[in-house]
Short mmCIF file of C-alpha atoms in Angstrom, two decimals:
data_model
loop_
_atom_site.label_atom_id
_atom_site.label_comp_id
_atom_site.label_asym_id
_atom_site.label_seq_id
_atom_site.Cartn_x
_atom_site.Cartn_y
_atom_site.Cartn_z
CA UNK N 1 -31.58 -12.10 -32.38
CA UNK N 2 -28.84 -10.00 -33.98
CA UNK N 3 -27.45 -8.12 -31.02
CA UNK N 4 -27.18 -9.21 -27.20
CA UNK N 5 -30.21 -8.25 -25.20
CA UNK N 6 -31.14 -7.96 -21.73
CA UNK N 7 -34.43 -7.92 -19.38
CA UNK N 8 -35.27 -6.27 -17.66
CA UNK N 9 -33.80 -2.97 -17.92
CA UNK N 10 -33.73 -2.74 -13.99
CA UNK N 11 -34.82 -4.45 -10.96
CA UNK N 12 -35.96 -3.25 -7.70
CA UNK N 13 -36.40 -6.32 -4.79
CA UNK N 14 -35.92 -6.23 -0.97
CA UNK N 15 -33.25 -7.38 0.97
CA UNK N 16 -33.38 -11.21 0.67
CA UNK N 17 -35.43 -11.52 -2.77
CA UNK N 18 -34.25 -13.92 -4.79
CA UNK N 19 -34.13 -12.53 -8.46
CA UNK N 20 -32.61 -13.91 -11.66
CA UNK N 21 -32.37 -11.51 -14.95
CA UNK N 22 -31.73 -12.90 -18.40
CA UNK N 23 -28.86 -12.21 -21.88
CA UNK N 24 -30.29 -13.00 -24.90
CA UNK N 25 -27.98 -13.55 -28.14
CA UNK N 26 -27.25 -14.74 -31.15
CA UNK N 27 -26.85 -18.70 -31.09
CA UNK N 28 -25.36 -18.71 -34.19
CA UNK N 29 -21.52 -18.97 -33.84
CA UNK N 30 -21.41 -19.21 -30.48
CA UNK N 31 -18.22 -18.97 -28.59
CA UNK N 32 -18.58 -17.59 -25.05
CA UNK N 33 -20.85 -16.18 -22.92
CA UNK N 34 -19.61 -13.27 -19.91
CA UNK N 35 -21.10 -12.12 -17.02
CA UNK N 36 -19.85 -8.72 -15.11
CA UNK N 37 -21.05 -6.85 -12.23
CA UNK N 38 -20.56 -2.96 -12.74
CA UNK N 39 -20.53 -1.18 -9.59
CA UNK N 40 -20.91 2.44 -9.55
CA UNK N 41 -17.66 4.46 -9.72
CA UNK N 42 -15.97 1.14 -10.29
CA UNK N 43 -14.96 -0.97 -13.01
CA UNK N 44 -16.88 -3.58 -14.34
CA UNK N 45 -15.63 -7.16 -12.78
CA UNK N 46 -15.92 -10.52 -14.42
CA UNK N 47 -18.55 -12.95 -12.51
CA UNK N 48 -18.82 -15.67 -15.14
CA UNK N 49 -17.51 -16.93 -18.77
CA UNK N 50 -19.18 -19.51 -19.86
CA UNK N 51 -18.77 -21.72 -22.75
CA UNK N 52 -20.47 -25.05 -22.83
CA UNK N 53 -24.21 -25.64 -23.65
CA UNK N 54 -25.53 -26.75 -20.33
CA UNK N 55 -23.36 -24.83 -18.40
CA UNK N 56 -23.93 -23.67 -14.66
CA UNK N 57 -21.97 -21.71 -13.09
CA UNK N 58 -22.07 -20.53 -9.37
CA UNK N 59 -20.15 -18.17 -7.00
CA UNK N 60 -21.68 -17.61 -3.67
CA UNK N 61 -25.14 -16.92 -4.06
CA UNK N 62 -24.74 -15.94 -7.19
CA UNK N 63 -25.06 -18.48 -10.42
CA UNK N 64 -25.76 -18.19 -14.19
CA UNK N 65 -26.94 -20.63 -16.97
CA UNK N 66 -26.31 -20.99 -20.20
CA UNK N 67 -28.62 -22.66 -23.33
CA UNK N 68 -26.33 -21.73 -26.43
CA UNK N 69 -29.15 -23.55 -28.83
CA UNK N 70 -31.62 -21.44 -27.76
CA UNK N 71 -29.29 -18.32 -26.82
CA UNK N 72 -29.80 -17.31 -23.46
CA UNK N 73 -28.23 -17.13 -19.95
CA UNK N 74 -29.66 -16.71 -16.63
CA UNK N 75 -27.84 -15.01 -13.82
CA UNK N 76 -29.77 -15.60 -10.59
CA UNK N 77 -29.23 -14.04 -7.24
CA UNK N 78 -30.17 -15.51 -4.22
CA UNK N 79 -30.85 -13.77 -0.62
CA UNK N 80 -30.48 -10.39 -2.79
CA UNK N 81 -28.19 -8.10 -0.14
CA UNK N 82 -27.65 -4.72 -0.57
CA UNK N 83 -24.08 -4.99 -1.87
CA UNK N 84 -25.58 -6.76 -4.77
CA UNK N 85 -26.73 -3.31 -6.21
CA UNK N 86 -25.05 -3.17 -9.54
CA UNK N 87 -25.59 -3.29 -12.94
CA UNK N 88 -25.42 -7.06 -14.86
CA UNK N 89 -24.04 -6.69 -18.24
CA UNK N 90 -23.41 -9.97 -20.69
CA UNK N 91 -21.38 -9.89 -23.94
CA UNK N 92 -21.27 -13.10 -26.32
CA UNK N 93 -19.68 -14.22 -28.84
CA UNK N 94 -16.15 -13.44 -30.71
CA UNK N 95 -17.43 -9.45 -30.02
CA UNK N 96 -17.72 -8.15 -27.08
CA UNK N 97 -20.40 -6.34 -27.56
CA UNK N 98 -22.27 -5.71 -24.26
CA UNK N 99 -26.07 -5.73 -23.63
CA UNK N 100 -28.03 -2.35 -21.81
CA UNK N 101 -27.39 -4.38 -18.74
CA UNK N 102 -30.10 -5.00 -15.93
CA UNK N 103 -29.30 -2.50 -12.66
CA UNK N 104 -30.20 -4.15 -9.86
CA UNK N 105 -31.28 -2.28 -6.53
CA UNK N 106 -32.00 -4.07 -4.04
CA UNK N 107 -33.05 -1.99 -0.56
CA UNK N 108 -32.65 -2.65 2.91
CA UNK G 1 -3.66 -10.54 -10.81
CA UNK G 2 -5.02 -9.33 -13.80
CA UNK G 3 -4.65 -5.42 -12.91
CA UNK G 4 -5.22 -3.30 -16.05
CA UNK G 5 -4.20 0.64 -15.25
CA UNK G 6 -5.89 3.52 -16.95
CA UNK G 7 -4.86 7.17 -17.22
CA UNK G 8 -5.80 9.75 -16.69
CA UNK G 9 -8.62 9.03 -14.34
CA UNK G 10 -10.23 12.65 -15.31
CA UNK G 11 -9.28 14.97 -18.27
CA UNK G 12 -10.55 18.56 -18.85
CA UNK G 13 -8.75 19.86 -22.18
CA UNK G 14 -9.99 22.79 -24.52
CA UNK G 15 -11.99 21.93 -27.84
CA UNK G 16 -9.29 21.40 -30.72
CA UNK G 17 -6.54 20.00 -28.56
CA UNK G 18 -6.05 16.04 -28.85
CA UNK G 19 -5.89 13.80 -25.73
CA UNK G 20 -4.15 10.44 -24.89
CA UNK G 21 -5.74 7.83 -22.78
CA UNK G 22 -3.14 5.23 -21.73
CA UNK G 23 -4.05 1.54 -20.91
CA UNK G 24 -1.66 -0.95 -19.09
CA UNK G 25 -1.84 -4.53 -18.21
CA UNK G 26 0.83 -4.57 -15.16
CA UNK G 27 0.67 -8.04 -14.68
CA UNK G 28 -0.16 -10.11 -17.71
CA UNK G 29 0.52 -9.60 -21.53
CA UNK G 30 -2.42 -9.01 -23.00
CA UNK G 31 -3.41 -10.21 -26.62
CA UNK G 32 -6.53 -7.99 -27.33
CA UNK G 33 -7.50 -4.68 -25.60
CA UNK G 34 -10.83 -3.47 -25.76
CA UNK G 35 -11.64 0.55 -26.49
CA UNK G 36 -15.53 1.78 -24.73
CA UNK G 37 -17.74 4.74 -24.21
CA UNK G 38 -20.11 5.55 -22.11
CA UNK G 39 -22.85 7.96 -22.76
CA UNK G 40 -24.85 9.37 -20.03
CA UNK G 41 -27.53 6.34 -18.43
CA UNK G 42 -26.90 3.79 -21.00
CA UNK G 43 -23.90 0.39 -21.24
CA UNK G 44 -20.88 0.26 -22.48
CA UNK G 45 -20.37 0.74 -26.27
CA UNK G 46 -17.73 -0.84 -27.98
CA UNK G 47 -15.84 1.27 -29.75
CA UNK G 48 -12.87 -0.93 -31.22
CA UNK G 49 -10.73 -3.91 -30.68
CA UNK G 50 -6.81 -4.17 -30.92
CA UNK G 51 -4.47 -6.43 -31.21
CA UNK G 52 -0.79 -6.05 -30.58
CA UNK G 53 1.16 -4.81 -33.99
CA UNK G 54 -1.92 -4.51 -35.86
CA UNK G 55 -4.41 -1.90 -36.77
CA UNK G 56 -7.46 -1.59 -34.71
CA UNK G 57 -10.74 -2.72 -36.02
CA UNK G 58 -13.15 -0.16 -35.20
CA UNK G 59 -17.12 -0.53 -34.92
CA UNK G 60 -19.43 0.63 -37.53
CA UNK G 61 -20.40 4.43 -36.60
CA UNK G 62 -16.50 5.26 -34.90
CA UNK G 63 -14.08 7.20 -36.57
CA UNK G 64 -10.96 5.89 -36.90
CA UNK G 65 -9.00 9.32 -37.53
CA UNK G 66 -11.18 10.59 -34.62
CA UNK G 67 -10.73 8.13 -32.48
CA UNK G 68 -6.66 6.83 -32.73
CA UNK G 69 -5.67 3.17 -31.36
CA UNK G 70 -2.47 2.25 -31.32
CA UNK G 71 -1.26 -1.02 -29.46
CA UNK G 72 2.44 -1.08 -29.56
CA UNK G 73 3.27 -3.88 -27.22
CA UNK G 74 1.51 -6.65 -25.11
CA UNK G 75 1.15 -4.43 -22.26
CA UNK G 76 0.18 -0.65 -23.31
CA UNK G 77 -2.52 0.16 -25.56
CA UNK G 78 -3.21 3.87 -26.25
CA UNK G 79 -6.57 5.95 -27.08
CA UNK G 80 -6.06 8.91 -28.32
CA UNK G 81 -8.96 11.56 -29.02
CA UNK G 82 -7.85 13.85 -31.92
CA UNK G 83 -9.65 17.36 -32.50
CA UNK G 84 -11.25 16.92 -29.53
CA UNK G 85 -14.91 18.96 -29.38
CA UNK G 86 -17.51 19.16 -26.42
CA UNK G 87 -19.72 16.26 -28.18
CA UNK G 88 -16.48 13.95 -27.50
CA UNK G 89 -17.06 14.62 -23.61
CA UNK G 90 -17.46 10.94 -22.21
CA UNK G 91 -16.26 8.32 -20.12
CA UNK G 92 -13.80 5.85 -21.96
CA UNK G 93 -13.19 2.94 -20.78
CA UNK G 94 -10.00 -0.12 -21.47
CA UNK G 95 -10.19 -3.74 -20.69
CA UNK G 96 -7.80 -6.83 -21.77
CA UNK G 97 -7.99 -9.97 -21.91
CA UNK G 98 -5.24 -13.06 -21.63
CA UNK G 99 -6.18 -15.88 -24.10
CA UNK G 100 -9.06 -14.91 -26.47
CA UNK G 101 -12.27 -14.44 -26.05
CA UNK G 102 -13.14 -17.20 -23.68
CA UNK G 103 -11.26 -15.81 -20.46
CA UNK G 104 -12.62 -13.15 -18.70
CA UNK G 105 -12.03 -9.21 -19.34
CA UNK G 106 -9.81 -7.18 -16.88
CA UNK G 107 -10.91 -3.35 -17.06
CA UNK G 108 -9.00 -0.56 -16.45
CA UNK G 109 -11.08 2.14 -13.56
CA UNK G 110 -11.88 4.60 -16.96
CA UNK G 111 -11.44 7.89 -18.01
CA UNK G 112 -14.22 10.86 -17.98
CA UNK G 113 -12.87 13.53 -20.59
CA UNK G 114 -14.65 17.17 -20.74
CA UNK G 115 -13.25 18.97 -23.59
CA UNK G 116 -14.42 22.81 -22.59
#
């Protein structure tokens, strides 16, 4: 993988899914991984930075993975709510270089 | 903490005029600044990184005399759009960041520029 990637492109669930989305990217040179939520007409806020192989990170019901061998991260959302709609975006690496992001809807 | 200000919010200027986008960390110096568009549906595209008293290092496809960076202190990094024509028309958006690359981006609330 050359460039950060992630699936899917969007996400519809009801209220009180659980869903999880994935970033791949390059494992080659690996420094750190970010997470950010991007609300619309807001700015993009920082959910995770990760670093470590291994890594889990949580923050409510919301928690991400990281496997830097393989290069991917996890985000997982549990008991979607509606205020979860966003879009996901990860960057790696020395870059940031964002992903297409996953938008998430989840409805009522 | 962290609070990164960006202005102007909204910008409507005339094709051939140039425009300045200002970007402010209020409450931490900030060692890189980050430069992004956004075109219509799709993610944020990086259009260059700066560091403070050096020259911006712009992503493949961006042109630099187009596109101006200048990041003359910790705290203030500017864009500014020279020659500005209707295909520029976008929404720009700042972040910084503290340390390096492993602490988290602040991002300033953007900037949607219509040049008429």
């Amino acid at each position: 993988i050359l460039n950060v990637e992630q699936s899917p492109q969007s996400l519809h669930v009801q209220e009180g899914d659980s869903t999880n989305f994935t970033c791949s990217f390059p494992s080659s040179n690996f420094y750190a991984l970010h997470w950010y939520r991007w609300e619309t007409a807001k700015s993009p806020k920082a959910l995770f930075v990760m670093t470590l192989n291994g890594d889990e990170k949580k923050k409510g019901r919301i928690s991400a993975t990281l496997n830097t061998k393989e290069g991917y991260s996890y985000l997982y959302i549990k008991g979607s709510q509606p205020e979860d709609s966003a879009t996901y975006l990860c960057a790696s690496n020395n870059d940031m270089r964002f992903g297409a992001g996953t938008r998430l809807t989840v409805k009522p | 903490g962290a609070v990164v200000s960006q202005h102007p919010s909204r910008v409507i200027c005339k094709s051939g005029t140039s425009v300045k986008i200002e970007c402010r960390s209020l409450d931490f110096q900030a060692t890189t600044m980050f430069w992004y568009r956004q075109f219509p549906k799709q993610s944020l595209m990086l259009m260059a990184t700066s560091n403070e008293g050096s020259k911006a290092t712009y992503e493949q496809g961006v042109e630099k005399d187009k596109f101006l960076i200048n990041h003359a202190s910790l705290t203030l990094s500017t864009l500014t759009v020279t020659s500005a024509h209707p295909e520029d028309s976008s929404f720009y958006i700042c972040s910084a960041t503290l340390t390096g690359y492993d602490s988290p981006l602040h991002f300033g609330n953007g900037t949607r520029l219509t040049v008429t």
